[in-house]
PDB file of C-alpha atoms in Angstrom:
ATOM      1  CA  MET H  11      74.230 327.636 198.470  1.00 50.00           C
ATOM      2  CA  SER H  12      73.784 330.784 200.269  1.00 49.00           C
ATOM      3  CA  GLU H  13      71.376 330.791 203.267  1.00 51.00           C
ATOM      4  CA  ARG H  14      68.130 332.709 202.947  1.00 53.00           C
ATOM      5  CA  ALA H  15      66.780 334.729 205.744  1.00 52.00           C
ATOM      6  CA  THR H  16      63.637 333.527 207.380  1.00 52.00           C
ATOM      7  CA  PHE H  17      60.826 335.727 208.852  1.00 49.00           C
ATOM      8  CA  PRO H  18      58.031 334.774 211.343  1.00 51.00           C
ATOM      9  CA  PRO H  19      54.610 334.517 209.641  1.00 52.00           C
ATOM     10  CA  ARG H  20      52.695 337.798 209.460  1.00 49.00           C
ATOM     11  CA  SER H  21      50.171 338.417 212.168  1.00 45.00           C
ATOM     12  CA  PRO H  22      46.781 338.096 210.978  1.00 46.00           C
ATOM     13  CA  SER H  23      45.830 341.352 212.772  1.00 45.00           C
ATOM     14  CA  PRO H  24      44.822 344.402 210.152  1.00 46.00           C
ATOM     15  CA  GLU H  25      46.574 346.648 212.556  1.00 48.00           C
ATOM     16  CA  PRO H  26      50.022 348.082 211.490  1.00 48.00           C
ATOM     17  CA  SER H  27      52.920 346.726 213.331  1.00 50.00           C
ATOM     18  CA  PHE H  28      54.980 349.809 213.288  1.00 53.00           C
ATOM     19  CA  TRP H  29      54.449 350.890 216.931  1.00 51.00           C
ATOM     20  CA  ILE H  30      56.373 347.988 218.556  1.00 52.00           C
ATOM     21  CA  GLY H  31      54.796 346.398 221.474  1.00 54.00           C
ATOM     22  CA  GLN H  32      51.772 348.684 221.645  1.00 59.00           C
ATOM     23  CA  GLY H  33      48.234 347.814 220.997  1.00 60.00           C
ATOM     24  CA  ASN H  34      45.317 349.673 219.897  1.00 59.00           C
ATOM     25  CA  THR H  35      43.188 350.003 223.115  1.00 63.00           C
ATOM     26  CA  ALA H  36      40.319 352.080 221.704  1.00 63.00           C
ATOM     27  CA  ALA H  37      36.808 350.472 221.391  1.00 69.00           C
ATOM     28  CA  PRO H  38      36.116 349.010 217.743  1.00 69.00           C
ATOM     29  CA  GLY H  39      35.278 352.004 215.482  1.00 71.00           C
ATOM     30  CA  ALA H  40      36.836 354.591 217.666  1.00 79.00           C
ATOM     31  CA  THR H  41      40.203 356.289 217.048  1.00 82.00           C
ATOM     32  CA  GLY H  42      43.112 354.582 219.018  1.00 84.00           C
ATOM     33  CA  ALA H  43      46.421 355.688 220.058  1.00 86.00           C
ATOM     34  CA  ARG H  44      47.925 353.703 217.217  1.00 85.00           C
ATOM     35  CA  ASP H  45      45.751 355.421 214.722  1.00 87.00           C
ATOM     36  CA  VAL H  46      46.909 358.895 215.805  1.00 89.00           C
ATOM     37  CA  LEU H  47      50.534 357.689 215.667  1.00 89.00           C
ATOM     38  CA  ALA H  48      50.047 356.313 212.292  1.00 89.00           C
ATOM     39  CA  ALA H  49      48.652 359.528 211.111  1.00 91.00           C
ATOM     40  CA  LEU H  50      51.765 361.300 212.628  1.00 92.00           C
ATOM     41  CA  ARG H  51      53.962 358.903 210.709  1.00 91.00           C
ATOM     42  CA  ALA H  52      52.134 359.748 207.517  1.00 93.00           C
ATOM     43  CA  PHE H  53      52.725 363.490 208.120  1.00 92.00           C
ATOM     44  CA  ARG H  54      56.273 363.055 208.777  1.00 91.00           C
ATOM     45  CA  ALA H  55      56.682 361.010 205.541  1.00 92.00           C
ATOM     46  CA  ALA H  56      54.944 363.844 203.679  1.00 92.00           C
ATOM     47  CA  ASP H  57      57.005 366.313 205.239  1.00 89.00           C
ATOM     48  CA  ALA H  58      60.247 364.687 204.211  1.00 89.00           C
ATOM     49  CA  ALA H  59      58.864 364.276 200.554  1.00 91.00           C
ATOM     50  CA  MET H  60      57.938 368.077 200.785  1.00 89.00           C
ATOM     51  CA  ARG H  61      61.476 368.929 201.969  1.00 87.00           C
ATOM     52  CA  GLU H  62      63.034 366.793 199.062  1.00 89.00           C
ATOM     53  CA  ARG H  63      61.029 368.441 196.431  1.00 89.00           C
ATOM     54  CA  ALA H  64      61.917 371.855 197.721  1.00 88.00           C
ATOM     55  CA  ARG H  65      65.538 370.804 197.844  1.00 87.00           C
ATOM     56  CA  ALA H  66      65.374 369.583 194.343  1.00 88.00           C
ATOM     57  CA  GLU H  67      63.709 372.882 193.090  1.00 85.00           C
ATOM     58  CA  LEU H  68      66.436 375.054 194.703  1.00 87.00           C
ATOM     59  CA  ALA H  69      69.311 372.463 193.730  1.00 88.00           C
ATOM     60  CA  VAL H  70      70.715 372.343 197.191  1.00 91.00           C
ATOM     61  CA  ASN H  71      71.233 369.868 199.878  1.00 92.00           C
ATOM     62  CA  GLU H  72      69.198 369.475 203.016  1.00 91.00           C
ATOM     63  CA  THR H  73      71.510 371.559 205.303  1.00 94.00           C
ATOM     64  CA  ASP H  74      71.635 374.284 202.775  1.00 94.00           C
ATOM     65  CA  LEU H  75      67.860 374.442 202.499  1.00 93.00           C
ATOM     66  CA  VAL H  76      67.702 374.656 206.138  1.00 94.00           C
ATOM     67  CA  ALA H  77      70.143 377.605 206.283  1.00 95.00           C
ATOM     68  CA  ILE H  78      68.207 379.469 203.702  1.00 95.00           C
ATOM     69  CA  ARG H  79      64.994 378.895 205.507  1.00 93.00           C
ATOM     70  CA  HIS H  80      66.268 379.905 208.683  1.00 95.00           C
ATOM     71  CA  LEU H  81      67.880 383.245 207.164  1.00 96.00           C
ATOM     72  CA  ILE H  82      64.652 384.019 205.843  1.00 95.00           C
ATOM     73  CA  GLN H  83      62.825 383.491 209.059  1.00 94.00           C
ATOM     74  CA  ARG H  84      65.293 385.635 210.941  1.00 95.00           C
ATOM     75  CA  GLU H  85      64.841 388.338 208.314  1.00 93.00           C
ATOM     76  CA  ALA H  86      61.179 388.400 208.855  1.00 92.00           C
ATOM     77  CA  ARG H  87      61.842 388.996 212.613  1.00 93.00           C
ATOM     78  CA  ARG H  88      64.394 391.555 211.710  1.00 93.00           C
ATOM     79  CA  THR H  89      67.118 389.601 213.490  1.00 93.00           C
ATOM     80  CA  PRO H  90      70.483 389.559 211.703  1.00 91.00           C
ATOM     81  CA  VAL H  91      72.482 386.307 211.377  1.00 95.00           C
ATOM     82  CA  SER H  92      76.213 385.791 211.584  1.00 94.00           C
ATOM     83  CA  PRO H  93      78.190 382.818 210.564  1.00 95.00           C
ATOM     84  CA  LYS H  94      78.478 381.814 214.360  1.00 94.00           C
ATOM     85  CA  ASP H  95      74.668 381.942 214.793  1.00 95.00           C
ATOM     86  CA  LEU H  96      74.185 379.874 211.610  1.00 96.00           C
ATOM     87  CA  THR H  97      76.894 377.363 213.036  1.00 96.00           C
ATOM     88  CA  ALA H  98      75.058 376.928 216.232  1.00 96.00           C
ATOM     89  CA  HIS H  99      71.496 376.586 214.449  1.00 95.00           C
ATOM     90  CA  LEU H 100      72.700 374.068 212.211  1.00 95.00           C
ATOM     91  CA  GLY H 101      74.774 371.955 214.737  1.00 94.00           C
ATOM     92  CA  ILE H 102      77.841 371.889 212.316  1.00 95.00           C
ATOM     93  CA  SER H 103      81.549 372.938 212.707  1.00 96.00           C
ATOM     94  CA  SER H 104      82.741 376.281 211.672  1.00 95.00           C
ATOM     95  CA  ALA H 105      84.724 374.939 208.804  1.00 96.00           C
ATOM     96  CA  ALA H 106      81.645 373.238 207.710  1.00 96.00           C
ATOM     97  CA  THR H 107      79.656 376.366 207.855  1.00 96.00           C
ATOM     98  CA  SER H 108      82.249 378.424 205.894  1.00 95.00           C
ATOM     99  CA  LYS H 109      81.979 375.717 203.123  1.00 96.00           C
ATOM    100  CA  LEU H 110      78.088 376.236 203.044  1.00 96.00           C
ATOM    101  CA  LEU H 111      78.465 379.918 203.053  1.00 96.00           C
ATOM    102  CA  ALA H 112      80.956 379.776 200.131  1.00 96.00           C
ATOM    103  CA  ARG H 113      78.532 377.371 198.223  1.00 95.00           C
ATOM    104  CA  LEU H 114      75.387 379.310 198.752  1.00 96.00           C
ATOM    105  CA  THR H 115      77.271 382.572 197.661  1.00 95.00           C
ATOM    106  CA  ARG H 116      78.202 381.032 194.495  1.00 94.00           C
ATOM    107  CA  THR H 117      74.685 379.727 193.647  1.00 93.00           C
ATOM    108  CA  GLY H 118      73.315 383.248 194.471  1.00 94.00           C
ATOM    109  CA  HIS H 119      71.258 382.291 197.534  1.00 95.00           C
ATOM    110  CA  ILE H 120      72.994 384.343 200.182  1.00 95.00           C
ATOM    111  CA  ARG H 121      74.794 387.764 200.256  1.00 95.00           C
ATOM    112  CA  ARG H 122      77.108 388.907 203.000  1.00 94.00           C
ATOM    113  CA  GLU H 123      77.352 392.282 204.594  1.00 92.00           C
ATOM    114  CA  ALA H 124      79.852 393.957 207.184  1.00 89.00           C
ATOM    115  CA  HIS H 125      78.004 394.830 210.491  1.00 82.00           C
ATOM    116  CA  ALA H 126      77.123 398.526 210.552  1.00 81.00           C
ATOM    117  CA  VAL H 127      78.830 399.068 213.932  1.00 80.00           C
ATOM    118  CA  ASP H 128      81.518 396.393 213.995  1.00 79.00           C
ATOM    119  CA  GLY H 129      82.906 395.867 210.646  1.00 74.00           C
ATOM    120  CA  ARG H 130      84.716 392.696 211.838  1.00 81.00           C
ATOM    121  CA  VAL H 131      81.459 390.971 212.210  1.00 85.00           C
ATOM    122  CA  GLN H 132      79.788 389.512 208.953  1.00 91.00           C
ATOM    123  CA  LEU H 133      76.135 389.307 208.657  1.00 95.00           C
ATOM    124  CA  ILE H 134      74.305 386.781 206.172  1.00 95.00           C
ATOM    125  CA  PHE H 135      71.080 387.517 204.129  1.00 96.00           C
ATOM    126  CA  ALA H 136      69.054 385.539 201.918  1.00 96.00           C
ATOM    127  CA  THR H 137      68.938 387.149 198.312  1.00 96.00           C
ATOM    128  CA  PRO H 138      65.743 388.197 196.470  1.00 95.00           C
ATOM    129  CA  ALA H 139      66.160 385.053 194.304  1.00 94.00           C
ATOM    130  CA  ALA H 140      66.325 382.765 197.391  1.00 94.00           C
ATOM    131  CA  HIS H 141      63.059 384.240 198.765  1.00 93.00           C
ATOM    132  CA  GLN H 142      61.271 383.822 195.533  1.00 92.00           C
ATOM    133  CA  GLU H 143      62.478 380.177 195.191  1.00 92.00           C
ATOM    134  CA  VAL H 144      61.428 379.285 198.515  1.00 91.00           C
ATOM    135  CA  ARG H 145      57.907 381.069 198.087  1.00 90.00           C
ATOM    136  CA  ARG H 146      57.511 379.166 194.752  1.00 90.00           C
ATOM    137  CA  ALA H 147      58.738 375.787 196.261  1.00 87.00           C
ATOM    138  CA  LEU H 148      56.811 376.150 199.667  1.00 86.00           C
ATOM    139  CA  GLY H 149      54.405 379.069 199.835  1.00 83.00           C
ATOM    140  CA  GLY H 150      51.614 377.135 198.540  1.00 87.00           C
ATOM    141  CA  VAL H 151      52.087 373.983 200.734  1.00 89.00           C
ATOM    142  CA  HIS H 152      52.353 376.431 203.699  1.00 87.00           C
ATOM    143  CA  GLU H 153      49.031 378.076 202.810  1.00 92.00           C
ATOM    144  CA  ARG H 154      47.271 374.836 202.731  1.00 94.00           C
ATOM    145  CA  MET H 155      48.761 373.926 205.971  1.00 93.00           C
ATOM    146  CA  PHE H 156      47.904 377.026 207.689  1.00 93.00           C
ATOM    147  CA  ALA H 157      44.172 376.865 206.432  1.00 95.00           C
ATOM    148  CA  ALA H 158      44.038 373.380 207.809  1.00 95.00           C
ATOM    149  CA  ALA H 159      45.005 374.683 211.366  1.00 95.00           C
ATOM    150  CA  GLU H 160      42.475 377.559 211.043  1.00 95.00           C
ATOM    151  CA  ASP H 161      39.890 374.836 210.220  1.00 96.00           C
ATOM    152  CA  LEU H 162      40.176 373.470 213.783  1.00 95.00           C
ATOM    153  CA  GLU H 163      38.284 374.410 216.574  1.00 96.00           C
ATOM    154  CA  PRO H 164      40.006 376.153 219.585  1.00 94.00           C
ATOM    155  CA  SER H 165      39.768 373.171 221.787  1.00 95.00           C
ATOM    156  CA  GLU H 166      41.168 371.138 218.754  1.00 95.00           C
ATOM    157  CA  ARG H 167      44.083 373.121 218.331  1.00 95.00           C
ATOM    158  CA  HIS H 168      44.906 373.162 222.132  1.00 95.00           C
ATOM    159  CA  ALA H 169      44.865 369.337 221.913  1.00 95.00           C
ATOM    160  CA  VAL H 170      46.954 369.163 218.802  1.00 94.00           C
ATOM    161  CA  VAL H 171      49.616 371.542 220.242  1.00 96.00           C
ATOM    162  CA  ARG H 172      49.722 369.670 223.488  1.00 96.00           C
ATOM    163  CA  PHE H 173      50.182 366.320 221.800  1.00 95.00           C
ATOM    164  CA  LEU H 174      52.775 367.315 219.399  1.00 94.00           C
ATOM    165  CA  THR H 175      54.622 369.134 222.444  1.00 95.00           C
ATOM    166  CA  ALA H 176      54.491 365.729 224.213  1.00 95.00           C
ATOM    167  CA  VAL H 177      55.530 363.964 221.197  1.00 93.00           C
ATOM    168  CA  ALA H 178      58.420 366.452 220.688  1.00 91.00           C
ATOM    169  CA  ASP H 179      59.412 365.849 224.265  1.00 93.00           C
ATOM    170  CA  ALA H 180      59.323 361.990 223.713  1.00 91.00           C
ATOM    171  CA  MET H 181      61.564 362.131 220.658  1.00 88.00           C
ATOM    172  CA  SER H 182      64.222 364.466 222.365  1.00 87.00           C
ATOM    173  CA  ALA H 183      64.517 362.181 225.439  1.00 80.00           C
ATOM    174  CA  THR H 184      67.386 360.040 225.993  1.00 70.00           C
ATOM    175  CA  LYS H 185      67.551 356.376 226.433  1.00 63.00           C
ATOM    176  CA  THR H 186      68.093 357.065 230.167  1.00 59.00           C
ATOM    177  CA  ASP H 187      65.240 359.342 230.450  1.00 59.00           C
ATOM    178  CA  SER H 188      62.873 356.955 228.718  1.00 52.00           C
ATOM    179  CA  ALA H 189      63.919 353.998 230.840  1.00 53.00           C
ATOM    180  CA  SER H 190      63.288 355.926 233.853  1.00 54.00           C
ATOM    181  CA  HIS H 191      59.908 357.045 232.810  1.00 54.00           C
ATOM    182  CA  HIS H 192      58.798 353.472 231.998  1.00 52.00           C
ATOM    183  CA  GLY H 193      60.396 351.899 234.713  1.00 51.00           C
ATOM    184  CA  GLY H 194      62.662 349.804 232.584  1.00 48.00           C
ATOM    185  CA  SER H 195      64.051 349.616 228.901  1.00 43.00           C
ATOM    186  CA  PRO H 196      62.338 352.108 226.537  1.00 44.00           C
ATOM    187  CA  THR H 197      59.985 350.656 224.044  1.00 43.00           C
ATOM    188  CA  GLY H 198      61.449 350.502 220.524  1.00 41.00           C
ATOM    189  CA  VAL H 199      60.098 352.665 217.989  1.00 41.00           C
ATOM    190  CA  ALA H 200      61.358 352.596 214.370  1.00 41.00           C
ATOM    191  CA  ALA H 201      62.189 355.694 212.316  1.00 40.00           C
ATOM    192  CA  PRO H 202      59.435 356.935 210.162  1.00 40.00           C
ATOM    193  CA  SER H 203      59.573 356.429 206.293  1.00 40.00           C
ATOM    194  CA  GLY H 204      61.083 359.201 204.438  1.00 39.00           C
ATOM    195  CA  GLY H 205      64.726 358.941 205.459  1.00 38.00           C
ATOM    196  CA  THR H 206      66.731 360.558 208.047  1.00 36.00           C
ATOM    197  CA  GLU H 207      67.196 364.433 208.212  1.00 38.00           C
ATOM    198  CA  ALA H 208      70.787 366.057 207.482  1.00 43.00           C
ATOM    199  CA  VAL H 209      70.198 368.297 210.264  1.00 48.00           C
ATOM    200  CA  PRO H 210      68.100 366.699 213.015  1.00 44.00           C
ATOM    201  CA  GLY H 211      65.381 368.454 214.847  1.00 44.00           C
ATOM    202  CA  HIS H 212      64.498 370.837 212.109  1.00 50.00           C
ATOM    203  CA  SER H 213      61.015 370.988 211.023  1.00 49.00           C
ATOM    204  CA  THR H 214      59.614 372.631 207.821  1.00 44.00           C
ATOM    205  CA  THR H 215      57.041 374.611 209.611  1.00 45.00           C
TER     206      THR H 215
END
């Protein structure tokens, strides 16, 4: 007879237990730190789901989608992208980049051109079809996200930017940095629902 895992009884508290070791210190009825982080967790789950829908619509994998969107963003800034640039942005090997480019060329998502001055350098561009597919998959979502940001008061935008910047710094910190900041071992925080990203650190915005 196999042993069955046992778990401690559930806490009677209605508060979520996602944020390990942290209590909600706000007054009853007020928005506490855990409420803010729970909203952030919900956003990250929705963000992951949005990427998955876009990935499925374009019939590409996560890294391919990040690459296509990077090319489109760089084209909007009129900044050309070389295979070396893309390798650095994605954080993958040159060999993996070569396979990615061959794959996206076959699917009609990118085109390649020789540099106008240095013909030895290859530049990469998203095709009109890729632009259209990304707009169809993400354009409406981005418009609604921008509208939500515009709906905030200037002071609220400042607070949101300050908070998200601090969260990004916290998520980027190493264990040593966290231990030094807290004066001991860092507080454990589980990964949000929605799965891990194929290319860490790349958001959809």
